[in-house]
Amino acid sequence: MEKGSKTELFSGIWNSSFVRVLIYAILCQFTMSITNTVLPLYVINGLGMSAAQSGLLGTAFTIGSVCCRFVAGYICDRFGRRFTLVLGAGIVALALFMLGFQATLIMLLVFKVIQGIGHALNSTTSNAVAAEVLPRDKVGQGIGYYSLHSMLTNAIGPTLSLALMGVGAAAVSGGQNYLLPMLVGGGMGVAALLIGLSMKYEKKLKAQNPGAFRRPQGIHVTDFVDRRALLPAVMMFFTSFASGAGVYMIVFANDYGFASVGIYYVINAVVSVGFRFLLGSKLDAIKPRTVAVIAIAIISSNSILYSSKNQIKGLTTSVALWACSIIGLTIGAGLYTVSVIGYAALMCCLALFPTFEIDLKNRSNHFEIHLELKNREDLQRFITTMRTLGLKIDDIEANPA
């Protein structure tokens, strides 16, 4: 597709196609935010299951999403953007409508897998559409604005979900209305489906450039794997992995009795939105590798946590993030031999160092004891017993549960 033809059709960032796909992405992201907020509470408090069983729902969603990602791009190219947008939104709407009526773990897992499949389809296609309907000289700025949909929904979604759970809660067993947020989320999926039906920009592009959106003939490895996409894929993997802990923020806040947990999402969204507007216009002038290094540095530094005694923790996580990111950079640069050597060295370190660490700990006269105490008096009795046995306590770190 030539630059002139695309610029003539999409002369500005906020063209009608871009606005539609942005609204579509916001609605689809809201469905995720609602389930991430409501389902853990529903499973633990409503159904009386464990936190581990609640975590399985996230795993089921990931399995469905990851498996479908391998073919989502092919489906998008083979059957068209509009078809895939409608299909993805429809699957998500169906999953949310059904999740609100399930009371067994098996059926919850089934519909979470289905939701993951729908999410893979709608997110893959909406991202592709957003990039296609933007002027080429403003793609970086436009994608910065487009990606605001996740920040906005993460800020508003949890608060909206908790508010919906309180509607009519007095008449519901357990004091929480878990069904209403799911029905509202399903309705958002239907609205996204209707917006997907209104996306007709492909016809204009095909009429002006017959070579655009040429459907693949047969199935080839290059339909699923592209070396140029490896680096951004690696970055997105670690970014998503690092932000995944936010799914359980609602559960943690509920356990500790915090009533205003929504402020966490608001602060996160405000900071992200501010930086996107600040950097959006500059992004197109910055080399991609420079952006990658800066992003990797920020992500890995966030893995370093400080305890109450100012002890630095998480260094191994940070180093592993850096190592994997550097390997991704070298692959993206075409240095395959260096990448293979680096990967082999990383695997050797991960395989051998734990054994070496265990051997050192076995030789050491220092050890850690983890206790679960019902009251503070038990801690004092434990300390007295340790001193009676002639053992020295170097440090005590309390983690309220």
Short mmCIF file of C-alpha atoms in Angstrom, two decimals:
data_model
loop_
_atom_site.label_atom_id
_atom_site.label_comp_id
_atom_site.label_asym_id
_atom_site.label_seq_id
_atom_site.Cartn_x
_atom_site.Cartn_y
_atom_site.Cartn_z
CA MET A 1 0.00 0.00 0.00
CA GLU A 2 1.48 3.32 -0.96
CA LYS A 3 1.75 6.20 1.38
CA GLY A 4 -0.19 8.58 -0.83
CA SER A 5 -3.26 6.39 -1.01
CA LYS A 6 -3.38 5.84 2.72
CA THR A 7 -2.83 9.49 3.60
CA GLU A 8 -5.61 10.53 1.23
CA LEU A 9 -8.10 8.24 2.97
CA PHE A 10 -6.93 8.89 6.53
CA SER A 11 -5.58 12.42 6.63
CA GLY A 12 -5.86 12.86 10.39
CA ILE A 13 -5.54 10.79 13.54
CA TRP A 14 -9.12 11.22 14.70
CA ASN A 15 -10.82 9.95 11.54
CA SER A 16 -14.11 8.06 11.82
CA SER A 17 -12.53 4.61 11.48
CA PHE A 18 -10.01 5.32 14.23
CA VAL A 19 -12.71 6.64 16.58
CA ARG A 20 -14.84 3.54 15.96
CA VAL A 21 -12.03 1.07 16.61
CA LEU A 22 -11.05 3.03 19.74
CA ILE A 23 -14.60 2.78 21.11
CA TYR A 24 -14.63 -0.90 20.14
CA ALA A 25 -11.39 -1.50 22.06
CA ILE A 26 -12.69 0.40 25.11
CA LEU A 27 -15.84 -1.73 25.27
CA CYS A 28 -13.88 -4.98 24.86
CA GLN A 29 -11.38 -3.93 27.50
CA PHE A 30 -14.23 -3.11 29.88
CA THR A 31 -15.40 -6.72 29.62
CA MET A 32 -11.96 -7.85 30.79
CA SER A 33 -11.81 -5.30 33.61
CA ILE A 34 -15.23 -6.39 34.87
CA THR A 35 -14.37 -10.10 34.97
CA ASN A 36 -10.97 -9.42 36.56
CA THR A 37 -12.71 -7.51 39.34
CA VAL A 38 -15.86 -9.54 39.93
CA LEU A 39 -14.84 -13.16 39.30
CA PRO A 40 -12.19 -13.48 42.06
CA LEU A 41 -14.70 -12.13 44.59
CA TYR A 42 -17.48 -14.32 43.20
CA VAL A 43 -15.37 -17.48 43.34
CA ILE A 44 -13.90 -16.86 46.81
CA ASN A 45 -16.76 -15.13 48.63
CA GLY A 46 -19.78 -16.21 46.60
CA LEU A 47 -18.92 -19.85 45.90
CA GLY A 48 -16.60 -20.45 48.86
CA MET A 49 -13.67 -21.64 46.75
CA SER A 50 -9.99 -21.03 47.44
CA ALA A 51 -7.69 -18.34 46.07
CA ALA A 52 -5.82 -21.06 44.15
CA GLN A 53 -9.04 -22.06 42.38
CA SER A 54 -9.66 -18.41 41.60
CA GLY A 55 -6.19 -18.25 40.05
CA LEU A 56 -7.09 -21.14 37.75
CA LEU A 57 -9.60 -18.88 36.03
CA GLY A 58 -6.80 -16.54 35.01
CA THR A 59 -4.84 -19.53 33.75
CA ALA A 60 -7.83 -20.74 31.72
CA PHE A 61 -8.25 -17.31 30.16
CA THR A 62 -4.55 -17.21 29.27
CA ILE A 63 -4.66 -20.68 27.71
CA GLY A 64 -7.58 -19.73 25.48
CA SER A 65 -6.01 -16.42 24.53
CA VAL A 66 -2.50 -17.77 23.85
CA CYS A 67 -3.72 -20.72 21.78
CA CYS A 68 -5.95 -18.49 19.66
CA ARG A 69 -3.21 -15.88 19.17
CA PHE A 70 -1.38 -18.26 16.86
CA VAL A 71 -4.29 -18.23 14.40
CA ALA A 72 -5.98 -14.90 15.17
CA GLY A 73 -3.78 -12.98 12.75
CA TYR A 74 -4.35 -15.56 10.01
CA ILE A 75 -8.14 -15.42 10.55
CA CYS A 76 -7.98 -11.63 10.45
CA ASP A 77 -6.12 -11.66 7.11
CA ARG A 78 -8.04 -14.56 5.61
CA PHE A 79 -11.62 -13.52 6.44
CA GLY A 80 -11.23 -9.77 6.88
CA ARG A 81 -11.01 -7.28 9.72
CA ARG A 82 -14.74 -6.69 10.02
CA PHE A 83 -15.59 -10.39 10.29
CA THR A 84 -12.95 -10.99 12.97
CA LEU A 85 -13.98 -7.93 14.99
CA VAL A 86 -17.59 -9.13 15.05
CA LEU A 87 -16.59 -12.72 15.83
CA GLY A 88 -14.30 -11.73 18.72
CA ALA A 89 -16.85 -9.38 20.31
CA GLY A 90 -19.62 -11.95 19.93
CA ILE A 91 -17.60 -14.69 21.63
CA VAL A 92 -16.70 -12.38 24.53
CA ALA A 93 -20.35 -11.30 24.95
CA LEU A 94 -21.48 -14.93 25.04
CA ALA A 95 -18.82 -15.83 27.62
CA LEU A 96 -19.77 -12.98 29.97
CA PHE A 97 -23.49 -13.69 29.72
CA MET A 98 -22.84 -17.33 30.65
CA LEU A 99 -20.22 -16.71 33.38
CA GLY A 100 -22.76 -14.96 35.59
CA PHE A 101 -24.91 -18.11 35.77
CA GLN A 102 -22.20 -20.69 36.50
CA ALA A 103 -21.73 -22.19 39.98
CA THR A 104 -19.15 -24.90 39.28
CA LEU A 105 -15.44 -24.48 38.73
CA ILE A 106 -15.42 -26.62 35.57
CA MET A 107 -17.99 -24.49 33.76
CA LEU A 108 -16.30 -21.28 34.92
CA LEU A 109 -13.04 -22.56 33.45
CA VAL A 110 -14.75 -23.48 30.17
CA PHE A 111 -16.23 -20.03 29.67
CA LYS A 112 -12.99 -18.33 30.73
CA VAL A 113 -11.22 -20.24 27.96
CA ILE A 114 -13.95 -19.08 25.55
CA GLN A 115 -13.51 -15.50 26.76
CA GLY A 116 -9.76 -15.79 26.18
CA ILE A 117 -10.38 -16.92 22.59
CA GLY A 118 -12.67 -13.97 21.97
CA HIS A 119 -10.19 -11.57 23.53
CA ALA A 120 -7.38 -12.87 21.30
CA LEU A 121 -9.52 -12.27 18.22
CA ASN A 122 -10.82 -8.81 19.10
CA SER A 123 -7.56 -7.42 20.50
CA THR A 124 -5.40 -8.71 17.63
CA THR A 125 -7.74 -7.34 15.00
CA SER A 126 -8.48 -4.00 16.68
CA ASN A 127 -4.74 -3.36 17.07
CA ALA A 128 -4.23 -4.09 13.36
CA VAL A 129 -7.11 -1.83 12.38
CA ALA A 130 -5.82 1.03 14.56
CA ALA A 131 -2.42 0.87 12.86
CA GLU A 132 -3.99 0.73 9.37
CA VAL A 133 -6.32 3.70 9.69
CA LEU A 134 -3.64 6.07 11.01
CA PRO A 135 -1.52 8.31 8.75
CA ARG A 136 1.93 6.77 8.44
CA ASP A 137 3.72 9.85 9.71
CA LYS A 138 1.60 9.80 12.90
CA VAL A 139 1.39 6.11 13.69
CA GLY A 140 3.38 6.36 16.93
CA GLN A 141 1.30 9.26 18.22
CA GLY A 142 -1.94 7.63 17.16
CA ILE A 143 -1.11 4.28 18.76
CA GLY A 144 -0.24 6.17 21.94
CA TYR A 145 -3.73 7.63 21.98
CA TYR A 146 -5.28 4.30 21.03
CA SER A 147 -3.56 2.45 23.87
CA LEU A 148 -5.24 4.80 26.33
CA HIS A 149 -8.25 2.50 26.17
CA SER A 150 -6.59 0.03 28.52
CA MET A 151 -5.62 2.75 31.01
CA LEU A 152 -9.08 4.29 31.07
CA THR A 153 -10.85 0.99 31.56
CA ASN A 154 -8.40 -0.09 34.27
CA ALA A 155 -9.17 3.14 36.11
CA ILE A 156 -12.94 3.08 35.72
CA GLY A 157 -13.69 -0.63 35.35
CA PRO A 158 -13.02 -1.84 38.93
CA THR A 159 -14.95 1.06 40.48
CA LEU A 160 -17.86 0.52 38.08
CA SER A 161 -17.86 -3.22 38.77
CA LEU A 162 -17.90 -2.78 42.53
CA ALA A 163 -20.71 -0.22 42.20
CA LEU A 164 -22.76 -2.64 40.09
CA MET A 165 -22.18 -5.38 42.65
CA GLY A 166 -23.84 -3.16 45.24
CA VAL A 167 -26.99 -2.58 43.17
CA GLY A 168 -29.76 -4.67 44.70
CA ALA A 169 -27.22 -6.42 46.93
CA ALA A 170 -29.63 -6.52 49.89
CA ALA A 171 -31.94 -8.86 47.98
CA VAL A 172 -29.14 -11.22 46.93
CA SER A 173 -27.74 -14.08 48.95
CA GLY A 174 -24.32 -13.17 50.32
CA GLY A 175 -24.92 -9.41 50.11
CA GLN A 176 -23.25 -8.96 46.69
CA ASN A 177 -24.86 -8.89 43.25
CA TYR A 178 -22.29 -10.73 41.13
CA LEU A 179 -24.66 -11.31 38.20
CA LEU A 180 -25.37 -7.70 37.24
CA PRO A 181 -21.74 -6.75 36.35
CA MET A 182 -21.50 -9.82 34.11
CA LEU A 183 -24.71 -8.90 32.29
CA VAL A 184 -23.50 -5.32 31.84
CA GLY A 185 -20.18 -6.66 30.51
CA GLY A 186 -22.04 -8.91 28.08
CA GLY A 187 -24.03 -5.90 26.92
CA MET A 188 -20.77 -4.06 26.26
CA GLY A 189 -19.65 -7.00 24.17
CA VAL A 190 -22.84 -6.75 22.10
CA ALA A 191 -22.26 -3.00 21.64
CA ALA A 192 -18.71 -3.74 20.45
CA LEU A 193 -20.14 -6.28 18.01
CA LEU A 194 -22.42 -3.62 16.51
CA ILE A 195 -19.51 -1.22 16.13
CA GLY A 196 -17.53 -3.97 14.43
CA LEU A 197 -20.35 -4.35 11.92
CA SER A 198 -20.05 -0.65 11.07
CA MET A 199 -16.33 -0.92 10.13
CA LYS A 200 -16.29 -0.64 6.32
CA TYR A 201 -12.95 1.05 5.63
CA GLU A 202 -11.59 -2.12 3.99
CA LYS A 203 -13.81 -1.60 0.96
CA LYS A 204 -12.41 1.89 0.41
CA LEU A 205 -8.85 0.66 0.61
CA LYS A 206 -9.53 -2.25 -1.73
CA ALA A 207 -11.19 0.04 -4.27
CA GLN A 208 -8.24 2.46 -4.25
CA ASN A 209 -5.51 -0.17 -3.97
CA PRO A 210 -6.47 -3.66 -5.25
CA GLY A 211 -3.36 -5.15 -3.62
CA ALA A 212 -4.44 -4.14 -0.12
CA PHE A 213 -5.72 -6.87 2.18
CA ARG A 214 -4.69 -9.62 -0.20
CA ARG A 215 -5.92 -12.82 1.39
CA PRO A 216 -3.29 -15.48 1.99
CA GLN A 217 -3.36 -18.52 -0.26
CA GLY A 218 -2.81 -21.65 1.81
CA ILE A 219 -1.04 -21.73 5.15
CA HIS A 220 2.64 -20.92 5.55
CA VAL A 221 4.96 -20.57 8.53
CA THR A 222 5.34 -16.86 7.76
CA ASP A 223 1.62 -16.43 8.40
CA PHE A 224 2.28 -17.10 12.08
CA VAL A 225 5.93 -16.17 12.73
CA ASP A 226 7.72 -12.97 11.77
CA ARG A 227 11.18 -12.12 13.04
CA ARG A 228 10.36 -8.41 13.04
CA ALA A 229 7.55 -8.96 15.54
CA LEU A 230 9.66 -10.88 18.03
CA LEU A 231 11.06 -7.92 19.97
CA PRO A 232 7.71 -6.16 20.57
CA ALA A 233 6.18 -9.56 21.42
CA VAL A 234 8.86 -10.20 24.06
CA MET A 235 8.35 -6.73 25.50
CA MET A 236 4.58 -7.13 25.64
CA PHE A 237 4.98 -10.53 27.32
CA PHE A 238 7.02 -9.12 30.18
CA THR A 239 4.86 -6.01 30.44
CA SER A 240 1.71 -8.12 30.73
CA PHE A 241 3.41 -10.51 33.16
CA ALA A 242 4.54 -7.63 35.39
CA SER A 243 1.09 -6.03 35.40
CA GLY A 244 -0.73 -9.32 35.96
CA ALA A 245 -0.51 -8.96 39.74
CA GLY A 246 -3.03 -6.13 39.48
CA VAL A 247 -5.75 -8.72 38.89
CA TYR A 248 -5.56 -9.68 42.57
CA MET A 249 -5.47 -6.11 43.89
CA ILE A 250 -9.21 -6.22 44.56
CA VAL A 251 -8.88 -9.46 46.58
CA PHE A 252 -5.95 -8.12 48.61
CA ALA A 253 -7.78 -4.87 49.32
CA ASN A 254 -10.87 -6.80 50.36
CA ASP A 255 -8.86 -8.93 52.78
CA TYR A 256 -7.25 -5.86 54.37
CA GLY A 257 -10.51 -3.94 54.55
CA PHE A 258 -9.59 -1.09 52.17
CA ALA A 259 -12.73 0.62 50.90
CA SER A 260 -11.06 2.89 48.31
CA VAL A 261 -9.01 0.43 46.27
CA GLY A 262 -10.19 2.18 43.12
CA ILE A 263 -7.67 4.94 43.83
CA TYR A 264 -4.89 2.51 42.87
CA TYR A 265 -6.29 2.16 39.37
CA VAL A 266 -7.00 5.89 39.10
CA ILE A 267 -3.40 6.83 39.98
CA ASN A 268 -2.05 4.23 37.57
CA ALA A 269 -4.27 5.54 34.78
CA VAL A 270 -3.53 9.23 35.44
CA VAL A 271 0.24 8.67 35.32
CA SER A 272 -0.01 6.51 32.19
CA VAL A 273 -2.31 8.94 30.40
CA GLY A 274 -0.07 11.87 31.26
CA PHE A 275 3.04 10.19 29.87
CA ARG A 276 1.26 9.00 26.74
CA PHE A 277 0.23 12.55 25.84
CA LEU A 278 3.70 13.79 26.72
CA LEU A 279 5.57 11.18 24.68
CA GLY A 280 3.02 10.46 21.94
CA SER A 281 4.12 13.28 19.64
CA LYS A 282 7.79 12.42 20.22
CA LEU A 283 7.53 8.68 19.69
CA ASP A 284 7.76 8.74 15.90
CA ALA A 285 11.10 10.60 16.12
CA ILE A 286 12.66 8.10 18.57
CA LYS A 287 14.36 4.93 17.39
CA PRO A 288 12.40 1.78 18.35
CA ARG A 289 15.43 0.22 20.04
CA THR A 290 15.86 3.30 22.24
CA VAL A 291 12.25 3.02 23.34
CA ALA A 292 12.72 -0.73 23.94
CA VAL A 293 15.74 -0.22 26.20
CA ILE A 294 13.99 2.49 28.23
CA ALA A 295 10.87 0.33 28.64
CA ILE A 296 12.91 -2.72 29.65
CA ALA A 297 14.81 -0.69 32.24
CA ILE A 298 11.59 0.57 33.80
CA ILE A 299 9.94 -2.85 33.87
CA SER A 300 12.96 -4.59 35.38
CA SER A 301 13.53 -1.87 37.97
CA ASN A 302 9.95 -2.28 39.16
CA SER A 303 10.73 -5.88 40.10
CA ILE A 304 13.12 -4.67 42.83
CA LEU A 305 11.10 -4.54 46.03
CA TYR A 306 12.10 -3.06 49.37
CA SER A 307 11.08 -4.69 52.63
CA SER A 308 10.60 -2.95 55.97
CA LYS A 309 14.32 -3.40 56.71
CA ASN A 310 15.36 -1.84 53.36
CA GLN A 311 16.60 -5.19 52.13
CA ILE A 312 16.75 -5.27 48.34
CA LYS A 313 14.70 -8.13 46.93
CA GLY A 314 13.80 -9.19 43.44
CA LEU A 315 17.27 -8.80 41.92
CA THR A 316 17.12 -12.25 40.32
CA THR A 317 13.81 -11.36 38.70
CA SER A 318 15.25 -8.09 37.43
CA VAL A 319 18.35 -9.79 36.02
CA ALA A 320 16.22 -12.45 34.33
CA LEU A 321 14.07 -9.76 32.72
CA TRP A 322 17.15 -8.00 31.41
CA ALA A 323 18.66 -11.23 30.10
CA CYS A 324 15.52 -12.25 28.22
CA SER A 325 15.07 -8.73 26.86
CA ILE A 326 18.66 -8.59 25.60
CA ILE A 327 18.17 -11.92 23.86
CA GLY A 328 15.05 -10.50 22.22
CA LEU A 329 17.01 -7.43 21.08
CA THR A 330 19.78 -9.55 19.58
CA ILE A 331 17.27 -11.69 17.69
CA GLY A 332 15.54 -8.59 16.41
CA ALA A 333 18.93 -7.28 15.25
CA GLY A 334 19.58 -10.50 13.31
CA LEU A 335 22.42 -11.71 15.58
CA TYR A 336 21.20 -15.29 15.74
CA THR A 337 24.49 -16.87 16.80
CA VAL A 338 24.85 -14.46 19.70
CA SER A 339 21.21 -15.09 20.62
CA VAL A 340 21.66 -18.87 20.71
CA ILE A 341 24.82 -18.57 22.83
CA GLY A 342 23.10 -16.13 25.19
CA TYR A 343 20.04 -18.37 25.48
CA ALA A 344 22.22 -21.42 26.24
CA ALA A 345 24.15 -19.45 28.88
CA LEU A 346 20.91 -18.25 30.48
CA MET A 347 19.49 -21.79 30.60
CA CYS A 348 22.71 -23.10 32.17
CA CYS A 349 22.58 -20.39 34.83
CA LEU A 350 18.94 -21.10 35.63
CA ALA A 351 19.62 -24.86 35.79
CA LEU A 352 22.90 -24.85 37.74
CA PHE A 353 22.71 -21.89 40.09
CA PRO A 354 19.73 -23.17 42.14
CA THR A 355 21.65 -26.38 42.86
CA PHE A 356 24.70 -24.33 43.84
CA GLU A 357 22.52 -22.15 46.07
CA ILE A 358 21.00 -25.17 47.83
CA ASP A 359 24.49 -26.58 48.48
CA LEU A 360 25.62 -23.28 50.02
CA LYS A 361 22.53 -23.13 52.22
CA ASN A 362 23.14 -26.69 53.43
CA ARG A 363 26.67 -25.72 54.47
CA SER A 364 25.53 -22.56 56.22
CA ASN A 365 24.61 -22.33 59.91
CA HIS A 366 21.92 -19.76 59.10
CA PHE A 367 18.38 -20.75 58.20
CA GLU A 368 14.93 -19.18 57.85
CA ILE A 369 11.77 -20.11 59.74
CA HIS A 370 8.31 -19.13 58.50
CA LEU A 371 5.59 -19.03 61.14
CA GLU A 372 1.86 -18.41 61.17
CA LEU A 373 0.88 -16.97 64.53
CA LYS A 374 -2.59 -16.30 65.89
CA ASN A 375 -1.54 -13.48 68.22
CA ARG A 376 1.50 -11.39 69.21
CA GLU A 377 2.03 -13.26 72.48
CA ASP A 378 2.95 -16.41 70.54
CA LEU A 379 5.82 -14.53 68.89
CA GLN A 380 7.29 -13.59 72.25
CA ARG A 381 7.12 -17.20 73.44
CA PHE A 382 8.82 -18.33 70.22
CA ILE A 383 11.68 -15.86 70.74
CA THR A 384 12.12 -17.02 74.34
CA THR A 385 12.27 -20.67 73.23
CA MET A 386 14.88 -19.90 70.56
CA ARG A 387 17.10 -18.14 73.07
CA THR A 388 16.74 -21.01 75.53
CA LEU A 389 18.03 -23.36 72.82
CA GLY A 390 21.04 -21.10 72.28
CA LEU A 391 19.95 -19.90 68.83
CA LYS A 392 20.53 -16.32 67.68
CA ILE A 393 17.78 -14.47 65.79
CA ASP A 394 19.23 -12.08 63.19
CA ASP A 395 16.02 -10.54 61.95
CA ILE A 396 12.24 -10.78 62.18
CA GLU A 397 10.04 -9.66 59.31
CA ALA A 398 6.28 -9.51 59.91
CA ASN A 399 3.89 -9.93 57.00
CA PRO A 400 0.24 -9.51 58.13
CA ALA A 401 -2.12 -11.92 56.37
#
